[in-house]
Structure formats: C-alpha cells, structure tokens
mmCIF file with all atom_site columns, C-alpha atoms in Angstrom:
data_model
loop_
_atom_site.group_PDB
_atom_site.id
_atom_site.type_symbol
_atom_site.label_atom_id
_atom_site.label_alt_id
_atom_site.label_comp_id
_atom_site.label_asym_id
_atom_site.label_entity_id
_atom_site.label_seq_id
_atom_site.pdbx_PDB_ins_code
_atom_site.Cartn_x
_atom_site.Cartn_y
_atom_site.Cartn_z
_atom_site.occupancy
_atom_site.B_iso_or_equiv
_atom_site.pdbx_formal_charge
_atom_site.auth_seq_id
_atom_site.auth_comp_id
_atom_site.auth_asym_id
_atom_site.auth_atom_id
_atom_site.pdbx_PDB_model_num
ATOM 1  C CA . THR E 1 1  ? -36.461 84.140 71.733 1.00 0.00 ? 1  THR E CA 1
ATOM 2  C CA . THR E 1 2  ? -35.184 81.001 70.016 1.00 0.00 ? 2  THR E CA 1
ATOM 3  C CA . PRO E 1 3  ? -37.947 78.622 68.919 1.00 0.00 ? 3  PRO E CA 1
ATOM 4  C CA . SER E 1 4  ? -36.918 75.004 68.387 1.00 0.00 ? 4  SER E CA 1
ATOM 5  C CA . THR E 1 5  ? -39.974 74.084 66.335 1.00 0.00 ? 5  THR E CA 1
ATOM 6  C CA . GLY E 1 6  ? -39.254 70.924 64.331 1.00 0.00 ? 6  GLY E CA 1
ATOM 7  C CA . PHE E 1 7  ? -36.040 70.085 66.233 1.00 0.00 ? 7  PHE E CA 1
ATOM 8  C CA . LYS E 1 8  ? -34.914 67.923 69.175 1.00 0.00 ? 8  LYS E CA 1
ATOM 9  C CA . GLU E 1 9  ? -31.609 67.042 70.910 1.00 0.00 ? 9  GLU E CA 1
ATOM 10 C CA . LEU E 1 10 ? -30.567 70.673 71.209 1.00 0.00 ? 10 LEU E CA 1
ATOM 11 C CA . GLU E 1 11 ? -27.189 72.303 71.778 1.00 0.00 ? 11 GLU E CA 1
ATOM 12 C CA . LEU E 1 12 ? -26.636 75.990 72.500 1.00 0.00 ? 12 LEU E CA 1
ATOM 13 C CA . SER E 1 13 ? -23.406 77.648 71.379 1.00 0.00 ? 13 SER E CA 1
ATOM 14 C CA . PHE E 1 14 ? -22.062 81.161 72.000 1.00 0.00 ? 14 PHE E CA 1
ATOM 15 C CA . ALA E 1 15 ? -18.864 83.100 72.672 1.00 0.00 ? 15 ALA E CA 1
ATOM 16 C CA . PHE E 1 16 ? -18.021 85.569 75.469 1.00 0.00 ? 16 PHE E CA 1
ATOM 17 C CA . SER E 1 17 ? -15.491 88.349 75.753 1.00 0.00 ? 17 SER E CA 1
ATOM 18 C CA . ARG E 1 18 ? -15.346 91.122 78.342 1.00 0.00 ? 18 ARG E CA 1
ATOM 19 C CA . SER E 1 19 ? -13.607 94.359 79.210 1.00 0.00 ? 19 SER E CA 1
ATOM 20 C CA . GLY E 1 20 ? -11.245 94.431 82.189 1.00 0.00 ? 20 GLY E CA 1
ATOM 21 C CA . THR E 1 21 ? -14.054 95.277 84.621 1.00 0.00 ? 21 THR E CA 1
ATOM 22 C CA . GLY E 1 22 ? -16.788 93.313 82.831 1.00 0.00 ? 22 GLY E CA 1
ATOM 23 C CA . ALA E 1 23 ? -18.497 90.310 84.384 1.00 0.00 ? 23 ALA E CA 1
ATOM 24 C CA . ASN E 1 24 ? -16.713 86.977 84.204 1.00 0.00 ? 24 ASN E CA 1
ATOM 25 C CA . VAL E 1 25 ? -19.555 84.973 85.733 1.00 0.00 ? 25 VAL E CA 1
ATOM 26 C CA . VAL E 1 26 ? -22.751 84.436 83.715 1.00 0.00 ? 26 VAL E CA 1
ATOM 27 C CA . ASP E 1 27 ? -25.897 82.485 84.569 1.00 0.00 ? 27 ASP E CA 1
ATOM 28 C CA . VAL E 1 28 ? -27.528 80.754 81.578 1.00 0.00 ? 28 VAL E CA 1
ATOM 29 C CA . LEU E 1 29 ? -31.277 80.110 81.885 1.00 0.00 ? 29 LEU E CA 1
ATOM 30 C CA . TYR E 1 30 ? -34.091 78.867 79.658 1.00 0.00 ? 30 TYR E CA 1
ATOM 31 C CA . SER E 1 31 ? -37.835 79.351 79.531 1.00 0.00 ? 31 SER E CA 1
ATOM 32 C CA . ALA E 1 32 ? -40.029 76.735 77.878 1.00 0.00 ? 32 ALA E CA 1
ATOM 33 C CA . ASP E 1 33 ? -43.176 78.858 78.304 1.00 0.00 ? 33 ASP E CA 1
ATOM 34 C CA . GLY E 1 34 ? -42.344 82.145 76.601 1.00 0.00 ? 34 GLY E CA 1
ATOM 35 C CA . GLY E 1 35 ? -40.659 83.824 79.590 1.00 0.00 ? 35 GLY E CA 1
ATOM 36 C CA . THR E 1 36 ? -43.142 83.145 82.392 1.00 0.00 ? 36 THR E CA 1
ATOM 37 C CA . ASN E 1 37 ? -40.810 80.745 84.228 1.00 0.00 ? 37 ASN E CA 1
ATOM 38 C CA . TRP E 1 38 ? -37.000 80.603 84.025 1.00 0.00 ? 38 TRP E CA 1
ATOM 39 C CA . VAL E 1 39 ? -34.875 77.543 84.785 1.00 0.00 ? 39 VAL E CA 1
ATOM 40 C CA . PRO E 1 40 ? -31.092 77.675 85.362 1.00 0.00 ? 40 PRO E CA 1
ATOM 41 C CA . ILE E 1 41 ? -28.981 75.600 82.972 1.00 0.00 ? 41 ILE E CA 1
ATOM 42 C CA . GLN E 1 42 ? -25.446 76.433 84.036 1.00 0.00 ? 42 GLN E CA 1
ATOM 43 C CA . THR E 1 43 ? -23.247 79.093 85.610 1.00 0.00 ? 43 THR E CA 1
ATOM 44 C CA . ILE E 1 44 ? -20.184 79.865 83.496 1.00 0.00 ? 44 ILE E CA 1
ATOM 45 C CA . SER E 1 45 ? -17.146 81.553 85.009 1.00 0.00 ? 45 SER E CA 1
ATOM 46 C CA . GLY E 1 46 ? -13.527 82.380 84.388 1.00 0.00 ? 46 GLY E CA 1
ATOM 47 C CA . PHE E 1 47 ? -13.595 83.386 80.727 1.00 0.00 ? 47 PHE E CA 1
ATOM 48 C CA . GLU E 1 48 ? -10.908 85.776 79.534 1.00 0.00 ? 48 GLU E CA 1
ATOM 49 C CA . GLY E 1 49 ? -11.180 89.408 78.578 1.00 0.00 ? 49 GLY E CA 1
ATOM 50 C CA . GLU E 1 50 ? -10.719 91.224 75.308 1.00 0.00 ? 50 GLU E CA 1
ATOM 51 C CA . PRO E 1 51 ? -9.458  90.568 72.723 1.00 0.00 ? 51 PRO E CA 1
ATOM 52 C CA . VAL E 1 52 ? -9.943  86.866 73.553 1.00 0.00 ? 52 VAL E CA 1
ATOM 53 C CA . TRP E 1 53 ? -13.286 85.199 72.776 1.00 0.00 ? 53 TRP E CA 1
ATOM 54 C CA . THR E 1 54 ? -14.155 82.024 74.688 1.00 0.00 ? 54 THR E CA 1
ATOM 55 C CA . VAL E 1 55 ? -16.602 79.639 72.981 1.00 0.00 ? 55 VAL E CA 1
ATOM 56 C CA . TYR E 1 56 ? -19.084 77.540 74.975 1.00 0.00 ? 56 TYR E CA 1
ATOM 57 C CA . ASN E 1 57 ? -21.239 74.664 73.778 1.00 0.00 ? 57 ASN E CA 1
ATOM 58 C CA . LEU E 1 58 ? -24.002 73.560 76.135 1.00 0.00 ? 58 LEU E CA 1
ATOM 59 C CA . ASP E 1 59 ? -25.491 70.101 75.619 1.00 0.00 ? 59 ASP E CA 1
ATOM 60 C CA . LEU E 1 60 ? -29.246 70.439 76.242 1.00 0.00 ? 60 LEU E CA 1
ATOM 61 C CA . LYS E 1 61 ? -30.268 67.002 74.939 1.00 0.00 ? 61 LYS E CA 1
ATOM 62 C CA . SER E 1 62 ? -31.438 65.831 78.352 1.00 0.00 ? 62 SER E CA 1
ATOM 63 C CA . ILE E 1 63 ? -33.972 68.680 78.700 1.00 0.00 ? 63 ILE E CA 1
ATOM 64 C CA . SER E 1 64 ? -37.000 67.319 76.822 1.00 0.00 ? 64 SER E CA 1
ATOM 65 C CA . ALA E 1 65 ? -39.066 70.506 77.429 1.00 0.00 ? 65 ALA E CA 1
ATOM 66 C CA . LEU E 1 66 ? -36.837 72.297 74.910 1.00 0.00 ? 66 LEU E CA 1
ATOM 67 C CA . ASN E 1 67 ? -37.598 69.943 72.023 1.00 0.00 ? 67 ASN E CA 1
ATOM 68 C CA . ASN E 1 68 ? -40.005 71.163 69.323 1.00 0.00 ? 68 ASN E CA 1
ATOM 69 C CA . ASN E 1 69 ? -40.906 74.227 71.406 1.00 0.00 ? 69 ASN E CA 1
ATOM 70 C CA . SER E 1 70 ? -42.198 77.391 69.731 1.00 0.00 ? 70 SER E CA 1
ATOM 71 C CA . ASN E 1 71 ? -42.041 79.303 73.064 1.00 0.00 ? 71 ASN E CA 1
ATOM 72 C CA . LEU E 1 72 ? -38.384 78.611 73.850 1.00 0.00 ? 72 LEU E CA 1
ATOM 73 C CA . MET E 1 73 ? -36.262 81.471 75.188 1.00 0.00 ? 73 MET E CA 1
ATOM 74 C CA . PHE E 1 74 ? -32.757 81.791 76.635 1.00 0.00 ? 74 PHE E CA 1
ATOM 75 C CA . LYS E 1 75 ? -31.347 84.394 78.993 1.00 0.00 ? 75 LYS E CA 1
ATOM 76 C CA . LEU E 1 76 ? -27.712 85.178 79.832 1.00 0.00 ? 76 LEU E CA 1
ATOM 77 C CA . ILE E 1 77 ? -27.325 87.131 83.087 1.00 0.00 ? 77 ILE E CA 1
ATOM 78 C CA . PRO E 1 78 ? -23.958 88.562 84.151 1.00 0.00 ? 78 PRO E CA 1
ATOM 79 C CA . SER E 1 79 ? -23.829 88.065 87.906 1.00 0.00 ? 79 SER E CA 1
ATOM 80 C CA . ASN E 1 80 ? -20.661 89.561 89.357 1.00 0.00 ? 80 ASN E CA 1
ATOM 81 C CA . SER E 1 81 ? -20.193 93.039 87.856 1.00 0.00 ? 81 SER E CA 1
ATOM 82 C CA . VAL E 1 82 ? -22.317 96.079 87.099 1.00 0.00 ? 82 VAL E CA 1
ATOM 83 C CA . SER E 1 83 ? -19.573 97.933 85.239 1.00 0.00 ? 83 SER E CA 1
ATOM 84 C CA . GLY E 1 84 ? -17.547 97.250 82.138 1.00 0.00 ? 84 GLY E CA 1
ATOM 85 C CA . ASN E 1 85 ? -18.718 95.275 79.134 1.00 0.00 ? 85 ASN E CA 1
ATOM 86 C CA . LEU E 1 86 ? -19.706 91.677 78.563 1.00 0.00 ? 86 LEU E CA 1
ATOM 87 C CA . ARG E 1 87 ? -19.920 90.757 74.903 1.00 0.00 ? 87 ARG E CA 1
ATOM 88 C CA . VAL E 1 88 ? -21.828 87.809 73.434 1.00 0.00 ? 88 VAL E CA 1
ATOM 89 C CA . ASP E 1 89 ? -21.351 86.700 69.840 1.00 0.00 ? 89 ASP E CA 1
ATOM 90 C CA . ASN E 1 90 ? -22.208 83.810 67.533 1.00 0.00 ? 90 ASN E CA 1
ATOM 91 C CA . LEU E 1 91 ? -25.221 82.637 69.529 1.00 0.00 ? 91 LEU E CA 1
ATOM 92 C CA . ALA E 1 92 ? -26.608 79.559 67.781 1.00 0.00 ? 92 ALA E CA 1
ATOM 93 C CA . LEU E 1 93 ? -29.056 76.783 68.589 1.00 0.00 ? 93 LEU E CA 1
ATOM 94 C CA . PHE E 1 94 ? -28.410 73.415 66.941 1.00 0.00 ? 94 PHE E CA 1
ATOM 95 C CA . GLY E 1 95 ? -30.649 70.355 66.874 1.00 0.00 ? 95 GLY E CA 1
ATOM 96 C CA . THR E 1 96 ? -31.685 67.210 65.093 1.00 0.00 ? 96 THR E CA 1
ATOM 97 C CA . LYS E 1 97 ? -34.649 67.554 62.732 1.00 0.00 ? 97 LYS E CA 1
ATOM 98 C CA . LEU E 1 98 ? -37.753 65.650 63.873 1.00 0.00 ? 98 LEU E CA 1
#
C-alpha cells in the first residue's frame, strides 16, 4: 500500500538482488482501487544475484490514475522461480506536490 495523496507525476524506485536460484524475472503491477484490479506496468528481467543490487526507476507520469490516489498499491511478482530468494530494498515512491 503506497498512497500518493497530494502528489502527481509519480516515479517508483526499488532495488533487487537474488540468490543463485532466485527469480530473475519480476512483474510489476499497480492497483488504483485498493487491490480489486491489478494492471501490469512492466516486466523486469536479467538482474544480477547477490551480493549485487540492481536499482530500477519506473517513470509512472503517464498513468494519471496513480496521481493523488489514497488507494494506490503496488505488487512485485517473481515469475520464473519458486525456489531461492528474491530481495527487494529501498522501495520509494516519488512525485511532484499538487
């Protein structure tokens, strides 16, 4: 859950690392209605494993439904492994104040 109340022109930032058998493909989705409906933003693949952290910045400015939204949620779904570890760190949502 990441409300964007009072903000527009959003960017989502996070870092991934994984164990040797951890997923290296992740689907990033958002919900503008508190989790009832989920919309894909991007599939990210090919990031390195531990101890390397790969930082991603997703430009969400073109998705107006995310602006000033108290019901905003994001979901990161690993899609190519059910073993190992996928680590997420430094998740941040940035925007321009209304």
